[in-house]
PDB file of N, CA and C in Angstrom:
ATOM      1  N   MET A   1       7.737  -8.311  36.234  1.00 38.00           N
ATOM      2  CA  MET A   1       7.015  -8.378  35.105  1.00 38.00           C
ATOM      3  C   MET A   1       7.750  -8.887  34.077  1.00 38.00           C
ATOM      4  N   PRO A   2       7.250  -9.774  33.133  1.00 41.00           N
ATOM      5  CA  PRO A   2       8.136 -10.285  32.097  1.00 41.00           C
ATOM      6  C   PRO A   2       8.197  -9.267  30.938  1.00 41.00           C
ATOM      7  N   ALA A   3       8.899  -9.264  30.125  1.00 40.00           N
ATOM      8  CA  ALA A   3       9.023  -8.264  29.113  1.00 40.00           C
ATOM      9  C   ALA A   3       7.728  -8.484  28.271  1.00 40.00           C
ATOM     10  N   SER A   4       7.305  -9.448  27.879  1.00 40.00           N
ATOM     11  CA  SER A   4       6.059  -9.388  27.102  1.00 40.00           C
ATOM     12  C   SER A   4       4.911  -8.674  27.707  1.00 40.00           C
ATOM     13  N   ALA A   5       4.986  -8.449  29.156  1.00 43.00           N
ATOM     14  CA  ALA A   5       3.888  -7.853  29.871  1.00 43.00           C
ATOM     15  C   ALA A   5       4.249  -6.379  30.007  1.00 43.00           C
ATOM     16  N   SER A   6       4.883  -6.100  29.838  1.00 43.00           N
ATOM     17  CA  SER A   6       5.537  -4.375  30.204  1.00 43.00           C
ATOM     18  C   SER A   6       4.629  -3.496  29.612  1.00 43.00           C
ATOM     19  N   LEU A   7       4.650  -2.302  30.450  1.00 46.00           N
ATOM     20  CA  LEU A   7       4.004  -1.526  29.951  1.00 46.00           C
ATOM     21  C   LEU A   7       3.986  -1.027  28.558  1.00 46.00           C
ATOM     22  N   SER A   8       3.132  -0.441  27.600  1.00 48.00           N
ATOM     23  CA  SER A   8       3.323  -0.377  26.250  1.00 48.00           C
ATOM     24  C   SER A   8       2.674   1.279  26.371  1.00 48.00           C
ATOM     25  N   SER A   9       3.105   1.925  24.961  1.00 47.00           N
ATOM     26  CA  SER A   9       2.655   3.348  24.679  1.00 47.00           C
ATOM     27  C   SER A   9       1.455   3.489  25.002  1.00 47.00           C
ATOM     28  N   SER A  10       0.991   4.999  24.995  1.00 56.00           N
ATOM     29  CA  SER A  10      -0.168   5.298  25.127  1.00 56.00           C
ATOM     30  C   SER A  10      -1.060   5.043  23.739  1.00 56.00           C
ATOM     31  N   ASN A  11      -0.227   4.980  22.754  1.00 66.00           N
ATOM     32  CA  ASN A  11      -0.855   4.683  21.216  1.00 66.00           C
ATOM     33  C   ASN A  11      -1.768   3.555  21.084  1.00 66.00           C
ATOM     34  N   ASP A  12      -1.469   2.542  22.284  1.00 67.00           N
ATOM     35  CA  ASP A  12      -2.467   1.275  21.957  1.00 67.00           C
ATOM     36  C   ASP A  12      -3.706   1.561  22.876  1.00 67.00           C
ATOM     37  N   SER A  13      -3.788   2.442  23.828  1.00 75.00           N
ATOM     38  CA  SER A  13      -4.937   2.976  24.367  1.00 75.00           C
ATOM     39  C   SER A  13      -5.764   3.970  23.671  1.00 75.00           C
ATOM     40  N   ALA A  14      -4.932   4.870  22.765  1.00 79.00           N
ATOM     41  CA  ALA A  14      -5.890   5.705  21.998  1.00 79.00           C
ATOM     42  C   ALA A  14      -6.799   5.086  20.844  1.00 79.00           C
ATOM     43  N   GLU A  15      -6.460   3.854  20.649  1.00 79.00           N
ATOM     44  CA  GLU A  15      -7.433   3.213  19.491  1.00 79.00           C
ATOM     45  C   GLU A  15      -8.482   2.901  20.410  1.00 79.00           C
ATOM     46  N   LEU A  16      -8.953   2.614  21.557  1.00 82.00           N
ATOM     47  CA  LEU A  16      -9.932   2.230  22.436  1.00 82.00           C
ATOM     48  C   LEU A  16     -10.830   3.433  22.546  1.00 82.00           C
ATOM     49  N   TYR A  17     -10.256   4.764  22.556  1.00 83.00           N
ATOM     50  CA  TYR A  17     -11.128   5.766  22.573  1.00 83.00           C
ATOM     51  C   TYR A  17     -11.777   6.406  21.245  1.00 83.00           C
ATOM     52  N   LYS A  18     -11.340   5.562  20.244  1.00 83.00           N
ATOM     53  CA  LYS A  18     -12.034   5.811  18.833  1.00 83.00           C
ATOM     54  C   LYS A  18     -13.469   4.891  18.690  1.00 83.00           C
ATOM     55  N   ILE A  19     -13.494   4.097  19.403  1.00 82.00           N
ATOM     56  CA  ILE A  19     -14.842   3.179  19.643  1.00 82.00           C
ATOM     57  C   ILE A  19     -15.952   3.608  20.886  1.00 82.00           C
ATOM     58  N   PRO A  20     -17.054   4.442  20.436  1.00 83.00           N
ATOM     59  CA  PRO A  20     -17.903   4.855  21.420  1.00 83.00           C
ATOM     60  C   PRO A  20     -18.009   3.893  22.403  1.00 83.00           C
ATOM     61  N   GLU A  21     -18.368   2.546  22.298  1.00 83.00           N
ATOM     62  CA  GLU A  21     -18.799   1.746  23.373  1.00 83.00           C
ATOM     63  C   GLU A  21     -17.634   1.622  24.399  1.00 83.00           C
ATOM     64  N   LEU A  22     -16.341   1.890  23.849  1.00 85.00           N
ATOM     65  CA  LEU A  22     -15.186   1.653  25.066  1.00 85.00           C
ATOM     66  C   LEU A  22     -14.882   2.842  25.421  1.00 85.00           C
ATOM     67  N   ALA A  23     -15.237   4.105  24.682  1.00 86.00           N
ATOM     68  CA  ALA A  23     -14.627   5.462  25.214  1.00 86.00           C
ATOM     69  C   ALA A  23     -15.304   5.793  26.328  1.00 86.00           C
ATOM     70  N   THR A  24     -16.398   5.423  26.401  1.00 89.00           N
ATOM     71  CA  THR A  24     -17.433   5.399  27.632  1.00 89.00           C
ATOM     72  C   THR A  24     -16.926   4.940  29.106  1.00 89.00           C
ATOM     73  N   LEU A  25     -15.996   4.127  29.008  1.00 90.00           N
ATOM     74  CA  LEU A  25     -15.380   3.275  30.038  1.00 90.00           C
ATOM     75  C   LEU A  25     -14.569   4.137  30.997  1.00 90.00           C
ATOM     76  N   GLY A  26     -13.964   5.311  30.441  1.00 89.00           N
ATOM     77  CA  GLY A  26     -12.976   5.892  31.288  1.00 89.00           C
ATOM     78  C   GLY A  26     -11.658   5.985  30.847  1.00 89.00           C
ATOM     79  N   ARG A  27     -10.639   6.692  31.868  1.00 91.00           N
ATOM     80  CA  ARG A  27      -9.519   6.408  31.296  1.00 91.00           C
ATOM     81  C   ARG A  27      -8.726   5.284  31.663  1.00 91.00           C
ATOM     82  N   VAL A  28      -7.836   4.905  30.713  1.00 92.00           N
ATOM     83  CA  VAL A  28      -6.770   4.011  30.836  1.00 92.00           C
ATOM     84  C   VAL A  28      -5.790   3.984  31.584  1.00 92.00           C
ATOM     85  N   HIS A  29      -5.533   3.400  32.519  1.00 92.00           N
ATOM     86  CA  HIS A  29      -4.387   3.614  33.739  1.00 92.00           C
ATOM     87  C   HIS A  29      -2.993   3.151  33.306  1.00 92.00           C
ATOM     88  N   SER A  30      -3.225   1.884  32.692  1.00 92.00           N
ATOM     89  CA  SER A  30      -2.044   1.594  32.101  1.00 92.00           C
ATOM     90  C   SER A  30      -2.360   0.204  30.696  1.00 92.00           C
ATOM     91  N   SER A  31      -1.422  -0.027  30.117  1.00 92.00           N
ATOM     92  CA  SER A  31      -1.856  -1.172  29.148  1.00 92.00           C
ATOM     93  C   SER A  31      -0.516  -1.878  29.185  1.00 92.00           C
ATOM     94  N   THR A  32      -0.636  -3.135  28.565  1.00 92.00           N
ATOM     95  CA  THR A  32       0.683  -4.007  28.436  1.00 92.00           C
ATOM     96  C   THR A  32       1.017  -3.721  26.992  1.00 92.00           C
ATOM     97  N   SER A  33       2.183  -4.132  27.064  1.00 91.00           N
ATOM     98  CA  SER A  33       2.743  -4.751  25.361  1.00 91.00           C
ATOM     99  C   SER A  33       2.001  -5.613  24.801  1.00 91.00           C
ATOM    100  N   PRO A  34       1.760  -5.986  23.680  1.00 92.00           N
ATOM    101  CA  PRO A  34       1.282  -7.048  22.883  1.00 92.00           C
ATOM    102  C   PRO A  34       1.859  -8.412  23.449  1.00 92.00           C
ATOM    103  N   ILE A  35       1.083  -9.322  24.096  1.00 93.00           N
ATOM    104  CA  ILE A  35       1.486 -10.627  24.341  1.00 93.00           C
ATOM    105  C   ILE A  35       1.147 -11.517  23.217  1.00 93.00           C
ATOM    106  N   GLN A  36       1.826 -12.150  23.008  1.00 94.00           N
ATOM    107  CA  GLN A  36       1.697 -13.375  21.609  1.00 94.00           C
ATOM    108  C   GLN A  36       1.100 -14.401  22.083  1.00 94.00           C
ATOM    109  N   LEU A  37      -0.237 -14.846  21.547  1.00 91.00           N
ATOM    110  CA  LEU A  37      -0.966 -16.014  22.164  1.00 91.00           C
ATOM    111  C   LEU A  37      -0.634 -17.161  21.464  1.00 91.00           C
ATOM    112  N   THR A  38       0.042 -16.911  20.198  1.00 90.00           N
ATOM    113  CA  THR A  38       0.105 -17.919  19.151  1.00 90.00           C
ATOM    114  C   THR A  38       1.469 -18.026  18.570  1.00 90.00           C
ATOM    115  N   GLU A  39       1.901 -18.971  17.987  1.00 91.00           N
ATOM    116  CA  GLU A  39       3.383 -19.108  17.652  1.00 91.00           C
ATOM    117  C   GLU A  39       2.950 -18.010  16.313  1.00 91.00           C
ATOM    118  N   SER A  40       4.446 -17.473  15.864  1.00 85.00           N
ATOM    119  CA  SER A  40       4.333 -16.595  14.901  1.00 85.00           C
ATOM    120  C   SER A  40       4.248 -17.398  13.261  1.00 85.00           C
ATOM    121  N   GLU A  41       4.304 -18.567  13.373  1.00 85.00           N
ATOM    122  CA  GLU A  41       4.483 -19.320  12.028  1.00 85.00           C
ATOM    123  C   GLU A  41       3.101 -19.979  11.606  1.00 85.00           C
ATOM    124  N   THR A  42       2.163 -19.784  12.673  1.00 84.00           N
ATOM    125  CA  THR A  42       1.012 -20.015  12.193  1.00 84.00           C
ATOM    126  C   THR A  42       0.042 -19.319  10.896  1.00 84.00           C
ATOM    127  N   GLU A  43      -0.667 -19.943  10.304  1.00 83.00           N
ATOM    128  CA  GLU A  43      -1.594 -19.303   9.381  1.00 83.00           C
ATOM    129  C   GLU A  43      -2.412 -17.735  10.104  1.00 83.00           C
ATOM    130  N   TYR A  44      -2.892 -17.779  11.693  1.00 84.00           N
ATOM    131  CA  TYR A  44      -3.362 -16.812  11.772  1.00 84.00           C
ATOM    132  C   TYR A  44      -2.808 -16.332  13.393  1.00 84.00           C
ATOM    133  N   VAL A  45      -2.049 -15.384  13.551  1.00 88.00           N
ATOM    134  CA  VAL A  45      -1.307 -14.932  14.885  1.00 88.00           C
ATOM    135  C   VAL A  45      -2.297 -14.009  15.385  1.00 88.00           C
ATOM    136  N   VAL A  46      -2.258 -14.625  16.962  1.00 89.00           N
ATOM    137  CA  VAL A  46      -3.225 -13.880  17.808  1.00 89.00           C
ATOM    138  C   VAL A  46      -1.943 -13.462  19.062  1.00 89.00           C
ATOM    139  N   SER A  47      -2.655 -11.787  19.074  1.00 91.00           N
ATOM    140  CA  SER A  47      -1.709 -11.431  20.309  1.00 91.00           C
ATOM    141  C   SER A  47      -2.986 -10.566  20.859  1.00 91.00           C
ATOM    142  N   CYS A  48      -2.352  -9.864  22.031  1.00 92.00           N
ATOM    143  CA  CYS A  48      -3.679  -9.378  22.983  1.00 92.00           C
ATOM    144  C   CYS A  48      -2.996  -8.344  23.958  1.00 92.00           C
ATOM    145  N   ILE A  49      -3.500  -7.175  24.035  1.00 93.00           N
ATOM    146  CA  ILE A  49      -2.973  -6.311  24.650  1.00 93.00           C
ATOM    147  C   ILE A  49      -4.078  -6.203  25.857  1.00 93.00           C
ATOM    148  N   LYS A  50      -3.679  -5.979  27.541  1.00 92.00           N
ATOM    149  CA  LYS A  50      -4.658  -5.934  28.434  1.00 92.00           C
ATOM    150  C   LYS A  50      -4.667  -4.069  28.815  1.00 92.00           C
ATOM    151  N   HIS A  51      -5.678  -3.521  28.865  1.00 93.00           N
ATOM    152  CA  HIS A  51      -5.749  -2.214  29.159  1.00 93.00           C
ATOM    153  C   HIS A  51      -6.489  -2.287  30.586  1.00 93.00           C
ATOM    154  N   ILE A  52      -6.234  -1.550  31.707  1.00 93.00           N
ATOM    155  CA  ILE A  52      -6.481  -1.661  32.801  1.00 93.00           C
ATOM    156  C   ILE A  52      -7.060   0.036  33.010  1.00 93.00           C
ATOM    157  N   MET A  53      -8.493  -0.186  33.529  1.00 92.00           N
ATOM    158  CA  MET A  53      -9.013   1.145  33.865  1.00 92.00           C
ATOM    159  C   MET A  53      -9.723   0.950  35.356  1.00 92.00           C
ATOM    160  N   SER A  54     -10.323   2.178  35.813  1.00 93.00           N
ATOM    161  CA  SER A  54     -10.471   2.339  37.264  1.00 93.00           C
ATOM    162  C   SER A  54     -11.707   1.061  37.668  1.00 93.00           C
ATOM    163  N   GLU A  55     -12.380   0.841  36.896  1.00 92.00           N
ATOM    164  CA  GLU A  55     -13.990  -0.077  36.797  1.00 92.00           C
ATOM    165  C   GLU A  55     -13.697  -1.503  35.715  1.00 92.00           C
ATOM    166  N   HIS A  56     -12.817  -1.188  35.021  1.00 91.00           N
ATOM    167  CA  HIS A  56     -12.859  -2.330  33.632  1.00 91.00           C
ATOM    168  C   HIS A  56     -11.426  -2.765  33.405  1.00 91.00           C
ATOM    169  N   VAL A  57     -11.399  -4.122  32.727  1.00 90.00           N
ATOM    170  CA  VAL A  57     -10.376  -4.522  31.990  1.00 90.00           C
ATOM    171  C   VAL A  57     -10.715  -4.757  30.615  1.00 90.00           C
ATOM    172  N   VAL A  58     -10.109  -4.252  29.931  1.00 91.00           N
ATOM    173  CA  VAL A  58     -10.177  -4.471  28.438  1.00 91.00           C
ATOM    174  C   VAL A  58      -9.065  -5.389  27.919  1.00 91.00           C
ATOM    175  N   LEU A  59      -9.708  -6.513  27.068  1.00 90.00           N
ATOM    176  CA  LEU A  59      -8.873  -7.230  26.434  1.00 90.00           C
ATOM    177  C   LEU A  59      -8.765  -6.988  24.930  1.00 90.00           C
ATOM    178  N   GLU A  60      -7.687  -6.538  24.421  1.00 90.00           N
ATOM    179  CA  GLU A  60      -7.771  -6.107  23.195  1.00 90.00           C
ATOM    180  C   GLU A  60      -6.849  -7.269  21.976  1.00 90.00           C
ATOM    181  N   PHE A  61      -7.736  -8.129  21.439  1.00 87.00           N
ATOM    182  CA  PHE A  61      -7.201  -9.295  20.789  1.00 87.00           C
ATOM    183  C   PHE A  61      -7.090  -8.876  19.342  1.00 87.00           C
ATOM    184  N   ALA A  62      -6.093  -8.862  18.564  1.00 86.00           N
ATOM    185  CA  ALA A  62      -5.203  -8.742  17.316  1.00 86.00           C
ATOM    186  C   ALA A  62      -4.963  -9.961  16.434  1.00 86.00           C
ATOM    187  N   ILE A  63      -5.839 -10.016  15.489  1.00 84.00           N
ATOM    188  CA  ILE A  63      -5.927 -11.528  14.626  1.00 84.00           C
ATOM    189  C   ILE A  63      -5.437 -11.317  13.508  1.00 84.00           C
ATOM    190  N   THR A  64      -4.183 -11.601  13.297  1.00 83.00           N
ATOM    191  CA  THR A  64      -3.475 -11.053  11.780  1.00 83.00           C
ATOM    192  C   THR A  64      -3.676 -12.542  11.019  1.00 83.00           C
ATOM    193  N   ASN A  65      -3.821 -12.702   9.636  1.00 81.00           N
ATOM    194  CA  ASN A  65      -3.690 -13.364   8.667  1.00 81.00           C
ATOM    195  C   ASN A  65      -2.607 -13.361   8.153  1.00 81.00           C
ATOM    196  N   THR A  66      -1.743 -14.487   8.283  1.00 83.00           N
ATOM    197  CA  THR A  66      -0.202 -14.813   7.640  1.00 83.00           C
ATOM    198  C   THR A  66      -0.334 -14.983   6.107  1.00 83.00           C
ATOM    199  N   ILE A  67      -1.349 -15.680   5.844  1.00 82.00           N
ATOM    200  CA  ILE A  67      -1.449 -15.941   4.131  1.00 82.00           C
ATOM    201  C   ILE A  67      -2.335 -15.337   3.552  1.00 82.00           C
ATOM    202  N   SER A  68      -1.794 -14.626   2.609  1.00 79.00           N
ATOM    203  CA  SER A  68      -2.514 -13.467   1.667  1.00 79.00           C
ATOM    204  C   SER A  68      -3.615 -14.246   0.710  1.00 79.00           C
ATOM    205  N   ASP A  69      -3.729 -15.334   0.596  1.00 80.00           N
ATOM    206  CA  ASP A  69      -4.873 -15.945  -0.215  1.00 80.00           C
ATOM    207  C   ASP A  69      -6.050 -16.438   0.534  1.00 80.00           C
ATOM    208  N   GLN A  70      -5.917 -16.259   1.778  1.00 75.00           N
ATOM    209  CA  GLN A  70      -6.933 -16.929   2.791  1.00 75.00           C
ATOM    210  C   GLN A  70      -7.751 -15.685   3.385  1.00 75.00           C
ATOM    211  N   LEU A  71      -8.668 -15.796   3.832  1.00 72.00           N
ATOM    212  CA  LEU A  71      -9.536 -15.041   4.559  1.00 72.00           C
ATOM    213  C   LEU A  71     -10.122 -15.458   5.893  1.00 72.00           C
ATOM    214  N   LEU A  72      -9.779 -14.869   6.821  1.00 69.00           N
ATOM    215  CA  LEU A  72     -10.711 -15.331   8.003  1.00 69.00           C
ATOM    216  C   LEU A  72     -12.142 -15.059   8.275  1.00 69.00           C
ATOM    217  N   VAL A  73     -12.996 -16.238   8.490  1.00 70.00           N
ATOM    218  CA  VAL A  73     -14.319 -15.648   8.555  1.00 70.00           C
ATOM    219  C   VAL A  73     -14.818 -16.579   9.780  1.00 70.00           C
ATOM    220  N   ASP A  74     -16.046 -16.042  10.139  1.00 68.00           N
ATOM    221  CA  ASP A  74     -16.528 -16.590  11.430  1.00 68.00           C
ATOM    222  C   ASP A  74     -15.825 -16.705  12.368  1.00 68.00           C
ATOM    223  N   ALA A  75     -15.000 -15.922  12.633  1.00 68.00           N
ATOM    224  CA  ALA A  75     -13.872 -16.058  14.062  1.00 68.00           C
ATOM    225  C   ALA A  75     -14.587 -15.506  15.289  1.00 68.00           C
ATOM    226  N   CYS A  76     -14.831 -16.165  16.195  1.00 67.00           N
ATOM    227  CA  CYS A  76     -14.798 -15.849  17.412  1.00 67.00           C
ATOM    228  C   CYS A  76     -14.094 -16.327  18.651  1.00 67.00           C
ATOM    229  N   GLN A  77     -14.316 -15.443  19.803  1.00 70.00           N
ATOM    230  CA  GLN A  77     -13.606 -15.576  20.992  1.00 70.00           C
ATOM    231  C   GLN A  77     -14.373 -15.860  21.871  1.00 70.00           C
ATOM    232  N   ASN A  78     -13.508 -16.789  23.056  1.00 73.00           N
ATOM    233  CA  ASN A  78     -14.393 -17.346  24.477  1.00 73.00           C
ATOM    234  C   ASN A  78     -13.807 -16.787  25.324  1.00 73.00           C
ATOM    235  N   CYS A  79     -14.146 -15.824  26.330  1.00 74.00           N
ATOM    236  CA  CYS A  79     -13.686 -15.413  27.489  1.00 74.00           C
ATOM    237  C   CYS A  79     -14.121 -15.448  28.847  1.00 74.00           C
ATOM    238  N   SER A  80     -13.361 -15.889  29.929  1.00 73.00           N
ATOM    239  CA  SER A  80     -13.812 -16.163  30.989  1.00 73.00           C
ATOM    240  C   SER A  80     -12.689 -15.919  31.950  1.00 73.00           C
ATOM    241  N   VAL A  81     -12.744 -14.994  32.955  1.00 74.00           N
ATOM    242  CA  VAL A  81     -11.812 -14.587  34.105  1.00 74.00           C
ATOM    243  C   VAL A  81     -12.662 -14.701  35.422  1.00 74.00           C
ATOM    244  N   ARG A  82     -12.146 -15.836  36.347  1.00 77.00           N
ATOM    245  CA  ARG A  82     -12.433 -16.144  37.559  1.00 77.00           C
ATOM    246  C   ARG A  82     -12.780 -14.946  38.098  1.00 77.00           C
ATOM    247  N   GLY A  83     -13.854 -14.494  38.689  1.00 73.00           N
ATOM    248  CA  GLY A  83     -14.278 -13.288  39.507  1.00 73.00           C
ATOM    249  C   GLY A  83     -14.684 -12.128  39.000  1.00 73.00           C
ATOM    250  N   LEU A  84     -14.699 -12.004  37.420  1.00 74.00           N
ATOM    251  CA  LEU A  84     -14.880 -10.650  36.778  1.00 74.00           C
ATOM    252  C   LEU A  84     -16.063 -11.207  35.736  1.00 74.00           C
ATOM    253  N   SER A  85     -16.855 -10.238  35.730  1.00 74.00           N
ATOM    254  CA  SER A  85     -17.985 -10.258  34.921  1.00 74.00           C
ATOM    255  C   SER A  85     -17.716  -9.763  33.657  1.00 74.00           C
ATOM    256  N   LEU A  86     -17.785 -10.630  32.506  1.00 74.00           N
ATOM    257  CA  LEU A  86     -17.904 -10.140  31.112  1.00 74.00           C
ATOM    258  C   LEU A  86     -19.176  -9.606  30.786  1.00 74.00           C
ATOM    259  N   ILE A  87     -18.648  -8.297  30.184  1.00 74.00           N
ATOM    260  CA  ILE A  87     -19.787  -7.398  29.714  1.00 74.00           C
ATOM    261  C   ILE A  87     -19.935  -7.083  28.249  1.00 74.00           C
ATOM    262  N   HIS A  88     -19.201  -7.377  27.762  1.00 67.00           N
ATOM    263  CA  HIS A  88     -19.078  -6.995  26.248  1.00 67.00           C
ATOM    264  C   HIS A  88     -18.312  -7.863  25.401  1.00 67.00           C
ATOM    265  N   ILE A  89     -18.072  -8.394  24.378  1.00 66.00           N
ATOM    266  CA  ILE A  89     -17.175  -8.807  23.348  1.00 66.00           C
ATOM    267  C   ILE A  89     -17.679  -8.371  21.759  1.00 66.00           C
ATOM    268  N   SER A  90     -16.793  -7.833  21.404  1.00 66.00           N
ATOM    269  CA  SER A  90     -17.062  -7.546  19.687  1.00 66.00           C
ATOM    270  C   SER A  90     -16.121  -8.628  19.137  1.00 66.00           C
ATOM    271  N   GLU A  91     -16.696  -8.759  17.981  1.00 62.00           N
ATOM    272  CA  GLU A  91     -16.268  -9.754  17.159  1.00 62.00           C
ATOM    273  C   GLU A  91     -15.091  -9.356  16.198  1.00 62.00           C
ATOM    274  N   PRO A  92     -14.240 -10.157  15.775  1.00 57.00           N
ATOM    275  CA  PRO A  92     -13.001  -9.453  14.886  1.00 57.00           C
ATOM    276  C   PRO A  92     -13.722  -9.315  13.525  1.00 57.00           C
ATOM    277  N   THR A  93     -13.158  -8.531  12.487  1.00 50.00           N
ATOM    278  CA  THR A  93     -13.533  -8.151  11.324  1.00 50.00           C
ATOM    279  C   THR A  93     -12.234  -7.760  10.316  1.00 50.00           C
ATOM    280  N   ARG A  94     -12.418  -7.703   9.167  1.00 49.00           N
ATOM    281  CA  ARG A  94     -11.293  -7.297   8.211  1.00 49.00           C
ATOM    282  C   ARG A  94     -10.283  -8.274   8.084  1.00 49.00           C
ATOM    283  N   ARG A  95      -9.295  -7.933   7.518  1.00 48.00           N
ATOM    284  CA  ARG A  95      -8.043  -8.846   7.450  1.00 48.00           C
ATOM    285  C   ARG A  95      -7.356  -9.052   8.594  1.00 48.00           C
ATOM    286  N   ARG A  96      -6.949  -7.901   9.244  1.00 54.00           N
ATOM    287  CA  ARG A  96      -6.721  -7.647  10.780  1.00 54.00           C
ATOM    288  C   ARG A  96      -7.331  -7.537  11.608  1.00 54.00           C
ATOM    289  N   GLY A  97      -8.030  -8.432  12.131  1.00 77.00           N
ATOM    290  CA  GLY A  97      -9.210  -8.362  13.013  1.00 77.00           C
ATOM    291  C   GLY A  97      -8.943  -7.928  14.330  1.00 77.00           C
ATOM    292  N   ILE A  98      -9.482  -7.023  15.040  1.00 83.00           N
ATOM    293  CA  ILE A  98      -9.529  -6.485  16.231  1.00 83.00           C
ATOM    294  C   ILE A  98     -10.422  -7.015  17.119  1.00 83.00           C
ATOM    295  N   SER A  99     -10.679  -7.498  17.981  1.00 82.00           N
ATOM    296  CA  SER A  99     -12.044  -7.551  19.019  1.00 82.00           C
ATOM    297  C   SER A  99     -11.682  -7.126  20.544  1.00 82.00           C
ATOM    298  N   TYR A 100     -12.563  -7.099  21.065  1.00 85.00           N
ATOM    299  CA  TYR A 100     -12.491  -6.482  22.325  1.00 85.00           C
ATOM    300  C   TYR A 100     -13.278  -7.525  23.330  1.00 85.00           C
ATOM    301  N   ALA A 101     -12.704  -7.699  24.679  1.00 85.00           N
ATOM    302  CA  ALA A 101     -13.725  -8.263  25.667  1.00 85.00           C
ATOM    303  C   ALA A 101     -13.446  -7.185  26.810  1.00 85.00           C
ATOM    304  N   VAL A 102     -14.664  -6.867  27.201  1.00 88.00           N
ATOM    305  CA  VAL A 102     -14.491  -5.898  28.218  1.00 88.00           C
ATOM    306  C   VAL A 102     -15.247  -6.875  29.766  1.00 88.00           C
ATOM    307  N   PHE A 103     -14.531  -6.477  30.979  1.00 87.00           N
ATOM    308  CA  PHE A 103     -14.713  -7.292  32.032  1.00 87.00           C
ATOM    309  C   PHE A 103     -14.906  -5.822  33.092  1.00 87.00           C
ATOM    310  N   CYS A 104     -16.031  -6.278  33.906  1.00 87.00           N
ATOM    311  CA  CYS A 104     -16.151  -5.295  34.983  1.00 87.00           C
ATOM    312  C   CYS A 104     -15.683  -5.374  36.305  1.00 87.00           C
ATOM    313  N   LEU A 105     -15.003  -4.818  36.948  1.00 85.00           N
ATOM    314  CA  LEU A 105     -13.989  -5.169  38.269  1.00 85.00           C
ATOM    315  C   LEU A 105     -14.761  -5.079  39.229  1.00 85.00           C
ATOM    316  N   LYS A 106     -16.186  -4.261  39.156  1.00 76.00           N
ATOM    317  CA  LYS A 106     -16.867  -4.019  40.395  1.00 76.00           C
ATOM    318  C   LYS A 106     -18.351  -4.752  40.370  1.00 76.00           C
TER     319      LYS A 106
END
């Protein structure tokens, strides 16, 4: 497993339980460390943490604005994974947007 995909602490998955819709999905068995999806020099830096549960995979996207006088608006994400059903996407908000995509394994 590459270093960027190594398992992270339980602090990352603890944030999931604060969101009622995600808390009902069950226990997180493992989570990856944040994986950078963009270069760090871009205006908006995007990273992803993958949370594995018994019947679901949750992708947590963190979008960070690196330019203080600009605000990210109308952001959206498109997700598809062959063989998995996408059941929920939350839209990012605030200066550091966090959004979640939930896939059903069964």
